[in-house]
Amino acid sequence: MSIASLYALVGVGLFCIGLHAVIAYDHLLRKILAINVMGSGVFLILIALARRGGIVAPDPVPHAMVITGIVVAVSATALALGLMLKVAAATGRAELGDEGGD
Amino acid sequence: MKWTHWLLLPLLLALAAGLGYAVLSLPDRAQGLQSAVAAQLDQSGVTNPVTAVLLNFRGYDTLLEMVVLLLALLGVWSLGASAPACSQSTPGPVLDTLMRLLVPVLVVVAGYLLWAGAHAPGGAFQAGALLGAAGVLLNLTGGRLRHGLGRVALRVALVAGTVAFMAVALLTLLGGRALLEYPPAHAGILILLIEAAATVSIGVTLAALFLGNDATSEREQ
């Protein structure tokens, strides 16, 4: 097993840990953070797989995709946090639940 | 929550095992795009392959990404001023000194990263992130940036990167080339121009996303 596969497996682990938190927790801030952890896992997989076959240098195209993805993730997180503040201001709780939303 | 939680763990473990198997079963040697990038690198105007992909070979991806940043900011602004306003307290001596030392360093390093992006890891996004961090730091330590940029100046800084990118794209179209196909002789200076404008836009957009609401329109009401 190469070192690139090890990093890719760590990325898979991060993705699954984040997915667990997205499903298991109600608080919206936890969900937003968990989605960011999932995204970090995907970025790590992309970077690790770009190393495959790189005798001279890694494949630059996945690296460019990850740079693009990080910026999009940051701006999407900012929008999600704004929405969360709006939900908290409207309902008093930063959660999505059945009992509060009738 | 209780019984679904016990159902969730095996499902996630199965997903992790499947994804892990998929990653491990990939071939060790893969024919990526690095040879195609390396073959065209001397035409791109820069020597860093990642910058060449970002700003030249896949330039329209980056152009649309600048638009995504603007759209996110529009979304945040349209949500209204729900964020608690930053208090205008004066910072303590330690925080004030740190800010005075750190912000110029951040700006200088951002300029270096922008310049180094042509031949080494770096570029507009890294430099823009540093500028954004400088803006966030300024805002956290007294909110001085709010009084630094006026309504028009803020909007010009926000769209500068997208406008410069689109202007270059239109010029290449008018010059009889494909969209964003730079002439190889001028590719380096065009990329630097786009990156400089994009750095300012990314930095200001990130700082504005952190602020949450349109401070300039609030002030003028």
PDB file of N, CA, C and O in Angstrom, chain B residues 109-179:
ATOM      1  N   VAL B 109       2.839  39.354   2.577  1.00  0.00           N
ATOM      2  CA  VAL B 109       2.891  37.943   2.214  1.00  0.00           C
ATOM      3  C   VAL B 109       1.892  37.647   1.098  1.00  0.00           C
ATOM      4  O   VAL B 109       2.160  36.842   0.196  1.00  0.00           O
ATOM      5  N   ALA B 110       0.725  38.330   1.146  1.00  0.00           N
ATOM      6  CA  ALA B 110      -0.244  38.135   0.067  1.00  0.00           C
ATOM      7  C   ALA B 110       0.341  38.578  -1.268  1.00  0.00           C
ATOM      8  O   ALA B 110       0.201  37.882  -2.282  1.00  0.00           O
ATOM      9  N   GLY B 111       1.041  39.726  -1.263  1.00  0.00           N
ATOM     10  CA  GLY B 111       1.681  40.173  -2.495  1.00  0.00           C
ATOM     11  C   GLY B 111       2.734  39.207  -2.972  1.00  0.00           C
ATOM     12  O   GLY B 111       2.852  38.912  -4.174  1.00  0.00           O
ATOM     13  N   TYR B 112       3.504  38.654  -2.013  1.00  0.00           N
ATOM     14  CA  TYR B 112       4.524  37.677  -2.411  1.00  0.00           C
ATOM     15  C   TYR B 112       3.884  36.435  -3.011  1.00  0.00           C
ATOM     16  O   TYR B 112       4.338  35.926  -4.048  1.00  0.00           O
ATOM     17  N   LEU B 113       2.831  35.926  -2.363  1.00  0.00           N
ATOM     18  CA  LEU B 113       2.172  34.715  -2.867  1.00  0.00           C
ATOM     19  C   LEU B 113       1.609  34.950  -4.258  1.00  0.00           C
ATOM     20  O   LEU B 113       1.677  34.071  -5.126  1.00  0.00           O
ATOM     21  N   LEU B 114       1.069  36.149  -4.475  1.00  0.00           N
ATOM     22  CA  LEU B 114       0.529  36.479  -5.793  1.00  0.00           C
ATOM     23  C   LEU B 114       1.635  36.431  -6.845  1.00  0.00           C
ATOM     24  O   LEU B 114       1.462  35.859  -7.925  1.00  0.00           O
ATOM     25  N   TRP B 115       2.795  36.997  -6.521  1.00  0.00           N
ATOM     26  CA  TRP B 115       3.904  37.033  -7.462  1.00  0.00           C
ATOM     27  C   TRP B 115       4.500  35.633  -7.638  1.00  0.00           C
ATOM     28  O   TRP B 115       4.819  35.228  -8.759  1.00  0.00           O
ATOM     29  N   ALA B 116       4.618  34.886  -6.518  1.00  0.00           N
ATOM     30  CA  ALA B 116       5.249  33.573  -6.585  1.00  0.00           C
ATOM     31  C   ALA B 116       4.387  32.556  -7.305  1.00  0.00           C
ATOM     32  O   ALA B 116       4.897  31.525  -7.749  1.00  0.00           O
ATOM     33  N   GLY B 117       3.081  32.835  -7.429  1.00  0.00           N
ATOM     34  CA  GLY B 117       2.196  31.864  -8.054  1.00  0.00           C
ATOM     35  C   GLY B 117       2.575  31.514  -9.473  1.00  0.00           C
ATOM     36  O   GLY B 117       2.169  30.469  -9.974  1.00  0.00           O
ATOM     37  N   ALA B 118       3.360  32.363 -10.135  1.00  0.00           N
ATOM     38  CA  ALA B 118       3.731  32.081 -11.517  1.00  0.00           C
ATOM     39  C   ALA B 118       4.703  30.916 -11.613  1.00  0.00           C
ATOM     40  O   ALA B 118       4.724  30.216 -12.618  1.00  0.00           O
ATOM     41  N   HIS B 119       5.529  30.714 -10.570  1.00  0.00           N
ATOM     42  CA  HIS B 119       6.554  29.673 -10.695  1.00  0.00           C
ATOM     43  C   HIS B 119       6.608  28.725  -9.514  1.00  0.00           C
ATOM     44  O   HIS B 119       7.403  27.792  -9.514  1.00  0.00           O
ATOM     45  N   ALA B 120       5.804  28.932  -8.487  1.00  0.00           N
ATOM     46  CA  ALA B 120       5.856  28.098  -7.282  1.00  0.00           C
ATOM     47  C   ALA B 120       4.438  28.009  -6.736  1.00  0.00           C
ATOM     48  O   ALA B 120       3.549  28.723  -7.194  1.00  0.00           O
ATOM     49  N   PRO B 121       4.206  27.130  -5.756  1.00  0.00           N
ATOM     50  CA  PRO B 121       2.869  27.107  -5.149  1.00  0.00           C
ATOM     51  C   PRO B 121       2.483  28.468  -4.585  1.00  0.00           C
ATOM     52  O   PRO B 121       3.249  29.105  -3.889  1.00  0.00           O
ATOM     53  N   GLY B 122       1.307  28.908  -4.926  1.00  0.00           N
ATOM     54  CA  GLY B 122       0.847  30.238  -4.541  1.00  0.00           C
ATOM     55  C   GLY B 122      -0.193  30.670  -5.547  1.00  0.00           C
ATOM     56  O   GLY B 122      -0.684  29.856  -6.321  1.00  0.00           O
ATOM     57  N   GLY B 123      -0.548  31.927  -5.538  1.00  0.00           N
ATOM     58  CA  GLY B 123      -1.502  32.399  -6.530  1.00  0.00           C
ATOM     59  C   GLY B 123      -2.579  33.255  -5.921  1.00  0.00           C
ATOM     60  O   GLY B 123      -2.505  33.654  -4.749  1.00  0.00           O
ATOM     61  N   ALA B 124      -3.594  33.526  -6.736  1.00  0.00           N
ATOM     62  CA  ALA B 124      -4.599  34.505  -6.363  1.00  0.00           C
ATOM     63  C   ALA B 124      -5.418  34.049  -5.166  1.00  0.00           C
ATOM     64  O   ALA B 124      -5.754  34.858  -4.296  1.00  0.00           O
ATOM     65  N   PHE B 125      -5.757  32.771  -5.088  1.00  0.00           N
ATOM     66  CA  PHE B 125      -6.655  32.333  -4.026  1.00  0.00           C
ATOM     67  C   PHE B 125      -5.961  32.352  -2.676  1.00  0.00           C
ATOM     68  O   PHE B 125      -6.553  32.788  -1.680  1.00  0.00           O
ATOM     69  N   GLN B 126      -4.712  31.893  -2.653  1.00  0.00           N
ATOM     70  CA  GLN B 126      -3.980  31.933  -1.387  1.00  0.00           C
ATOM     71  C   GLN B 126      -3.774  33.369  -0.932  1.00  0.00           C
ATOM     72  O   GLN B 126      -3.960  33.713   0.238  1.00  0.00           O
ATOM     73  N   ALA B 127      -3.371  34.227  -1.881  1.00  0.00           N
ATOM     74  CA  ALA B 127      -3.151  35.634  -1.532  1.00  0.00           C
ATOM     75  C   ALA B 127      -4.461  36.288  -1.105  1.00  0.00           C
ATOM     76  O   ALA B 127      -4.493  37.061  -0.141  1.00  0.00           O
ATOM     77  N   GLY B 128      -5.562  35.962  -1.808  1.00  0.00           N
ATOM     78  CA  GLY B 128      -6.851  36.523  -1.445  1.00  0.00           C
ATOM     79  C   GLY B 128      -7.290  36.074  -0.062  1.00  0.00           C
ATOM     80  O   GLY B 128      -7.878  36.853   0.699  1.00  0.00           O
ATOM     81  N   ALA B 129      -7.005  34.812   0.281  1.00  0.00           N
ATOM     82  CA  ALA B 129      -7.364  34.325   1.616  1.00  0.00           C
ATOM     83  C   ALA B 129      -6.617  35.101   2.686  1.00  0.00           C
ATOM     84  O   ALA B 129      -7.182  35.439   3.739  1.00  0.00           O
ATOM     85  N   LEU B 130      -5.330  35.419   2.423  1.00  0.00           N
ATOM     86  CA  LEU B 130      -4.572  36.201   3.402  1.00  0.00           C
ATOM     87  C   LEU B 130      -5.134  37.607   3.534  1.00  0.00           C
ATOM     88  O   LEU B 130      -5.256  38.145   4.642  1.00  0.00           O
ATOM     89  N   LEU B 131      -5.485  38.221   2.399  1.00  0.00           N
ATOM     90  CA  LEU B 131      -6.094  39.555   2.460  1.00  0.00           C
ATOM     91  C   LEU B 131      -7.409  39.508   3.233  1.00  0.00           C
ATOM     92  O   LEU B 131      -7.713  40.412   4.030  1.00  0.00           O
ATOM     93  N   GLY B 132      -8.194  38.451   2.983  1.00  0.00           N
ATOM     94  CA  GLY B 132      -9.445  38.302   3.715  1.00  0.00           C
ATOM     95  C   GLY B 132      -9.202  38.172   5.205  1.00  0.00           C
ATOM     96  O   GLY B 132      -9.916  38.758   6.024  1.00  0.00           O
ATOM     97  N   ALA B 133      -8.149  37.409   5.572  1.00  0.00           N
ATOM     98  CA  ALA B 133      -7.816  37.266   6.993  1.00  0.00           C
ATOM     99  C   ALA B 133      -7.424  38.604   7.586  1.00  0.00           C
ATOM    100  O   ALA B 133      -7.797  38.925   8.726  1.00  0.00           O
ATOM    101  N   ALA B 134      -6.688  39.413   6.811  1.00  0.00           N
ATOM    102  CA  ALA B 134      -6.318  40.742   7.302  1.00  0.00           C
ATOM    103  C   ALA B 134      -7.569  41.586   7.519  1.00  0.00           C
ATOM    104  O   ALA B 134      -7.678  42.301   8.524  1.00  0.00           O
ATOM    105  N   GLY B 135      -8.535  41.485   6.581  1.00  0.00           N
ATOM    106  CA  GLY B 135      -9.770  42.249   6.741  1.00  0.00           C
ATOM    107  C   GLY B 135     -10.565  41.796   7.954  1.00  0.00           C
ATOM    108  O   GLY B 135     -11.099  42.622   8.709  1.00  0.00           O
ATOM    109  N   VAL B 136     -10.636  40.462   8.161  1.00  0.00           N
ATOM    110  CA  VAL B 136     -11.355  39.945   9.328  1.00  0.00           C
ATOM    111  C   VAL B 136     -10.694  40.420  10.612  1.00  0.00           C
ATOM    112  O   VAL B 136     -11.359  40.850  11.566  1.00  0.00           O
ATOM    113  N   LEU B 137      -9.358  40.399  10.626  1.00  0.00           N
ATOM    114  CA  LEU B 137      -8.613  40.839  11.812  1.00  0.00           C
ATOM    115  C   LEU B 137      -8.890  42.309  12.106  1.00  0.00           C
ATOM    116  O   LEU B 137      -9.149  42.693  13.258  1.00  0.00           O
ATOM    117  N   LEU B 138      -8.888  43.128  11.044  1.00  0.00           N
ATOM    118  CA  LEU B 138      -9.182  44.544  11.234  1.00  0.00           C
ATOM    119  C   LEU B 138     -10.583  44.737  11.787  1.00  0.00           C
ATOM    120  O   LEU B 138     -10.821  45.603  12.644  1.00  0.00           O
ATOM    121  N   ASN B 139     -11.524  43.937  11.301  1.00  0.00           N
ATOM    122  CA  ASN B 139     -12.896  44.090  11.755  1.00  0.00           C
ATOM    123  C   ASN B 139     -13.074  43.644  13.195  1.00  0.00           C
ATOM    124  O   ASN B 139     -13.881  44.197  13.933  1.00  0.00           O
ATOM    125  N   LEU B 140     -12.334  42.581  13.583  1.00  0.00           N
ATOM    126  CA  LEU B 140     -12.466  42.079  14.946  1.00  0.00           C
ATOM    127  C   LEU B 140     -11.845  43.024  15.950  1.00  0.00           C
ATOM    128  O   LEU B 140     -12.194  42.996  17.129  1.00  0.00           O
ATOM    129  N   THR B 141     -10.908  43.848  15.522  1.00  0.00           N
ATOM    130  CA  THR B 141     -10.210  44.715  16.466  1.00  0.00           C
ATOM    131  C   THR B 141     -10.639  46.155  16.278  1.00  0.00           C
ATOM    132  O   THR B 141      -9.821  47.038  16.114  1.00  0.00           O
ATOM    133  N   GLY B 142     -11.932  46.409  16.270  1.00  0.00           N
ATOM    134  CA  GLY B 142     -12.389  47.782  16.278  1.00  0.00           C
ATOM    135  C   GLY B 142     -13.219  48.191  15.099  1.00  0.00           C
ATOM    136  O   GLY B 142     -13.719  49.304  15.061  1.00  0.00           O
ATOM    137  N   GLY B 143     -13.375  47.322  14.107  1.00  0.00           N
ATOM    138  CA  GLY B 143     -14.265  47.639  13.003  1.00  0.00           C
ATOM    139  C   GLY B 143     -13.794  48.808  12.169  1.00  0.00           C
ATOM    140  O   GLY B 143     -14.592  49.580  11.662  1.00  0.00           O
ATOM    141  N   ARG B 144     -12.485  48.928  11.966  1.00  0.00           N
ATOM    142  CA  ARG B 144     -12.014  50.113  11.253  1.00  0.00           C
ATOM    143  C   ARG B 144     -12.217  49.999   9.749  1.00  0.00           C
ATOM    144  O   ARG B 144     -12.285  51.000   9.064  1.00  0.00           O
ATOM    145  N   LEU B 145     -12.307  48.758   9.260  1.00  0.00           N
ATOM    146  CA  LEU B 145     -12.425  48.599   7.807  1.00  0.00           C
ATOM    147  C   LEU B 145     -13.755  49.158   7.311  1.00  0.00           C
ATOM    148  O   LEU B 145     -13.859  49.584   6.176  1.00  0.00           O
ATOM    149  N   ARG B 146     -14.754  49.179   8.169  1.00  0.00           N
ATOM    150  CA  ARG B 146     -16.055  49.698   7.750  1.00  0.00           C
ATOM    151  C   ARG B 146     -15.963  51.149   7.319  1.00  0.00           C
ATOM    152  O   ARG B 146     -16.710  51.602   6.478  1.00  0.00           O
ATOM    153  N   HIS B 147     -15.053  51.860   7.939  1.00  0.00           N
ATOM    154  CA  HIS B 147     -14.940  53.267   7.586  1.00  0.00           C
ATOM    155  C   HIS B 147     -13.881  53.461   6.514  1.00  0.00           C
ATOM    156  O   HIS B 147     -13.643  54.581   6.094  1.00  0.00           O
ATOM    157  N   GLY B 148     -13.256  52.381   6.088  1.00  0.00           N
ATOM    158  CA  GLY B 148     -12.180  52.516   5.110  1.00  0.00           C
ATOM    159  C   GLY B 148     -12.667  52.482   3.683  1.00  0.00           C
ATOM    160  O   GLY B 148     -12.110  53.153   2.826  1.00  0.00           O
ATOM    161  N   LEU B 149     -13.689  51.687   3.404  1.00  0.00           N
ATOM    162  CA  LEU B 149     -14.147  51.544   2.032  1.00  0.00           C
ATOM    163  C   LEU B 149     -15.553  52.107   1.915  1.00  0.00           C
ATOM    164  O   LEU B 149     -16.441  51.739   2.673  1.00  0.00           O
ATOM    165  N   GLY B 150     -15.735  53.004   0.972  1.00  0.00           N
ATOM    166  CA  GLY B 150     -17.054  53.559   0.746  1.00  0.00           C
ATOM    167  C   GLY B 150     -17.922  52.597  -0.037  1.00  0.00           C
ATOM    168  O   GLY B 150     -17.507  51.499  -0.412  1.00  0.00           O
ATOM    169  N   ARG B 151     -19.163  53.034  -0.272  1.00  0.00           N
ATOM    170  CA  ARG B 151     -20.125  52.174  -0.934  1.00  0.00           C
ATOM    171  C   ARG B 151     -19.676  51.787  -2.348  1.00  0.00           C
ATOM    172  O   ARG B 151     -19.667  50.615  -2.709  1.00  0.00           O
ATOM    173  N   VAL B 152     -19.257  52.795  -3.119  1.00  0.00           N
ATOM    174  CA  VAL B 152     -18.846  52.514  -4.495  1.00  0.00           C
ATOM    175  C   VAL B 152     -17.527  51.767  -4.520  1.00  0.00           C
ATOM    176  O   VAL B 152     -17.362  50.786  -5.255  1.00  0.00           O
ATOM    177  N   ALA B 153     -16.576  52.207  -3.679  1.00  0.00           N
ATOM    178  CA  ALA B 153     -15.263  51.573  -3.675  1.00  0.00           C
ATOM    179  C   ALA B 153     -15.376  50.106  -3.301  1.00  0.00           C
ATOM    180  O   ALA B 153     -14.696  49.246  -3.887  1.00  0.00           O
ATOM    181  N   LEU B 154     -16.250  49.790  -2.355  1.00  0.00           N
ATOM    182  CA  LEU B 154     -16.426  48.396  -1.948  1.00  0.00           C
ATOM    183  C   LEU B 154     -16.926  47.562  -3.120  1.00  0.00           C
ATOM    184  O   LEU B 154     -16.418  46.469  -3.385  1.00  0.00           O
ATOM    185  N   ARG B 155     -17.909  48.095  -3.838  1.00  0.00           N
ATOM    186  CA  ARG B 155     -18.471  47.310  -4.949  1.00  0.00           C
ATOM    187  C   ARG B 155     -17.476  47.164  -6.088  1.00  0.00           C
ATOM    188  O   ARG B 155     -17.407  46.103  -6.724  1.00  0.00           O
ATOM    189  N   VAL B 156     -16.691  48.218  -6.341  1.00  0.00           N
ATOM    190  CA  VAL B 156     -15.659  48.110  -7.375  1.00  0.00           C
ATOM    191  C   VAL B 156     -14.651  47.041  -6.994  1.00  0.00           C
ATOM    192  O   VAL B 156     -14.256  46.200  -7.809  1.00  0.00           O
ATOM    193  N   ALA B 157     -14.232  47.025  -5.710  1.00  0.00           N
ATOM    194  CA  ALA B 157     -13.264  46.021  -5.274  1.00  0.00           C
ATOM    195  C   ALA B 157     -13.861  44.623  -5.359  1.00  0.00           C
ATOM    196  O   ALA B 157     -13.158  43.656  -5.676  1.00  0.00           O
ATOM    197  N   LEU B 158     -15.157  44.493  -5.105  1.00  0.00           N
ATOM    198  CA  LEU B 158     -15.778  43.166  -5.134  1.00  0.00           C
ATOM    199  C   LEU B 158     -15.792  42.581  -6.543  1.00  0.00           C
ATOM    200  O   LEU B 158     -15.583  41.383  -6.728  1.00  0.00           O
ATOM    201  N   VAL B 159     -16.075  43.415  -7.543  1.00  0.00           N
ATOM    202  CA  VAL B 159     -16.243  42.875  -8.893  1.00  0.00           C
ATOM    203  C   VAL B 159     -14.980  43.012  -9.737  1.00  0.00           C
ATOM    204  O   VAL B 159     -14.985  42.589 -10.891  1.00  0.00           O
ATOM    205  N   ALA B 160     -13.889  43.579  -9.173  1.00  0.00           N
ATOM    206  CA  ALA B 160     -12.705  43.847  -9.990  1.00  0.00           C
ATOM    207  C   ALA B 160     -12.171  42.580 -10.643  1.00  0.00           C
ATOM    208  O   ALA B 160     -11.845  42.574 -11.841  1.00  0.00           O
ATOM    209  N   GLY B 161     -12.108  41.483  -9.874  1.00  0.00           N
ATOM    210  CA  GLY B 161     -11.559  40.249 -10.424  1.00  0.00           C
ATOM    211  C   GLY B 161     -12.397  39.716 -11.564  1.00  0.00           C
ATOM    212  O   GLY B 161     -11.882  39.346 -12.633  1.00  0.00           O
ATOM    213  N   THR B 162     -13.714  39.677 -11.358  1.00  0.00           N
ATOM    214  CA  THR B 162     -14.605  39.164 -12.397  1.00  0.00           C
ATOM    215  C   THR B 162     -14.559  40.049 -13.634  1.00  0.00           C
ATOM    216  O   THR B 162     -14.518  39.550 -14.771  1.00  0.00           O
ATOM    217  N   VAL B 163     -14.531  41.375 -13.416  1.00  0.00           N
ATOM    218  CA  VAL B 163     -14.517  42.292 -14.562  1.00  0.00           C
ATOM    219  C   VAL B 163     -13.217  42.147 -15.346  1.00  0.00           C
ATOM    220  O   VAL B 163     -13.236  42.091 -16.588  1.00  0.00           O
ATOM    221  N   ALA B 164     -12.082  42.066 -14.639  1.00  0.00           N
ATOM    222  CA  ALA B 164     -10.809  41.922 -15.339  1.00  0.00           C
ATOM    223  C   ALA B 164     -10.777  40.614 -16.127  1.00  0.00           C
ATOM    224  O   ALA B 164     -10.334  40.574 -17.285  1.00  0.00           O
ATOM    225  N   PHE B 165     -11.273  39.549 -15.499  1.00  0.00           N
ATOM    226  CA  PHE B 165     -11.314  38.249 -16.163  1.00  0.00           C
ATOM    227  C   PHE B 165     -12.167  38.313 -17.431  1.00  0.00           C
ATOM    228  O   PHE B 165     -11.767  37.865 -18.518  1.00  0.00           O
ATOM    229  N   MET B 166     -13.353  38.907 -17.287  1.00  0.00           N
ATOM    230  CA  MET B 166     -14.258  38.972 -18.443  1.00  0.00           C
ATOM    231  C   MET B 166     -13.697  39.890 -19.525  1.00  0.00           C
ATOM    232  O   MET B 166     -13.870  39.611 -20.719  1.00  0.00           O
ATOM    233  N   ALA B 167     -13.015  40.963 -19.124  1.00  0.00           N
ATOM    234  CA  ALA B 167     -12.432  41.860 -20.129  1.00  0.00           C
ATOM    235  C   ALA B 167     -11.379  41.129 -20.943  1.00  0.00           C
ATOM    236  O   ALA B 167     -11.339  41.238 -22.177  1.00  0.00           O
ATOM    237  N   VAL B 168     -10.524  40.354 -20.240  1.00  0.00           N
ATOM    238  CA  VAL B 168      -9.509  39.593 -20.963  1.00  0.00           C
ATOM    239  C   VAL B 168     -10.174  38.559 -21.875  1.00  0.00           C
ATOM    240  O   VAL B 168      -9.760  38.357 -23.032  1.00  0.00           O
ATOM    241  N   ALA B 169     -11.244  37.918 -21.363  1.00  0.00           N
ATOM    242  CA  ALA B 169     -11.941  36.923 -22.182  1.00  0.00           C
ATOM    243  C   ALA B 169     -12.513  37.569 -23.440  1.00  0.00           C
ATOM    244  O   ALA B 169     -12.391  37.025 -24.549  1.00  0.00           O
ATOM    245  N   LEU B 170     -13.104  38.768 -23.289  1.00  0.00           N
ATOM    246  CA  LEU B 170     -13.666  39.455 -24.457  1.00  0.00           C
ATOM    247  C   LEU B 170     -12.570  39.865 -25.422  1.00  0.00           C
ATOM    248  O   LEU B 170     -12.731  39.755 -26.645  1.00  0.00           O
ATOM    249  N   LEU B 171     -11.428  40.330 -24.870  1.00  0.00           N
ATOM    250  CA  LEU B 171     -10.330  40.744 -25.747  1.00  0.00           C
ATOM    251  C   LEU B 171      -9.805  39.571 -26.554  1.00  0.00           C
ATOM    252  O   LEU B 171      -9.515  39.712 -27.750  1.00  0.00           O
ATOM    253  N   THR B 172      -9.694  38.394 -25.913  1.00  0.00           N
ATOM    254  CA  THR B 172      -9.228  37.235 -26.680  1.00  0.00           C
ATOM    255  C   THR B 172     -10.242  36.849 -27.743  1.00  0.00           C
ATOM    256  O   THR B 172      -9.867  36.431 -28.843  1.00  0.00           O
ATOM    257  N   LEU B 173     -11.536  37.012 -27.427  1.00  0.00           N
ATOM    258  CA  LEU B 173     -12.557  36.726 -28.449  1.00  0.00           C
ATOM    259  C   LEU B 173     -12.442  37.701 -29.611  1.00  0.00           C
ATOM    260  O   LEU B 173     -12.488  37.307 -30.776  1.00  0.00           O
ATOM    261  N   LEU B 174     -12.268  38.999 -29.270  1.00  0.00           N
ATOM    262  CA  LEU B 174     -12.177  40.008 -30.319  1.00  0.00           C
ATOM    263  C   LEU B 174     -10.912  39.826 -31.149  1.00  0.00           C
ATOM    264  O   LEU B 174     -10.892  40.175 -32.332  1.00  0.00           O
ATOM    265  N   GLY B 175      -9.871  39.275 -30.516  1.00  0.00           N
ATOM    266  CA  GLY B 175      -8.627  39.048 -31.239  1.00  0.00           C
ATOM    267  C   GLY B 175      -8.665  37.833 -32.134  1.00  0.00           C
ATOM    268  O   GLY B 175      -7.626  37.437 -32.671  1.00  0.00           O
ATOM    269  N   GLY B 176      -9.816  37.212 -32.269  1.00  0.00           N
ATOM    270  CA  GLY B 176      -9.934  36.081 -33.182  1.00  0.00           C
ATOM    271  C   GLY B 176      -9.539  34.747 -32.584  1.00  0.00           C
ATOM    272  O   GLY B 176      -9.373  33.767 -33.304  1.00  0.00           O
ATOM    273  N   ARG B 177      -9.389  34.717 -31.248  1.00  0.00           N
ATOM    274  CA  ARG B 177      -9.035  33.455 -30.609  1.00  0.00           C
ATOM    275  C   ARG B 177     -10.247  32.898 -29.873  1.00  0.00           C
ATOM    276  O   ARG B 177     -11.304  33.515 -29.862  1.00  0.00           O
ATOM    277  N   ALA B 178     -10.045  31.716 -29.267  1.00  0.00           N
ATOM    278  CA  ALA B 178     -11.122  31.142 -28.462  1.00  0.00           C
ATOM    279  C   ALA B 178     -11.221  31.908 -27.140  1.00  0.00           C
ATOM    280  O   ALA B 178     -10.339  32.692 -26.790  1.00  0.00           O
ATOM    281  N   LEU B 179     -12.310  31.676 -26.399  1.00  0.00           N
ATOM    282  CA  LEU B 179     -12.510  32.346 -25.127  1.00  0.00           C
ATOM    283  C   LEU B 179     -11.358  32.014 -24.184  1.00  0.00           C
ATOM    284  O   LEU B 179     -11.058  30.840 -23.953  1.00  0.00           O
TER     285      LEU B 179
END
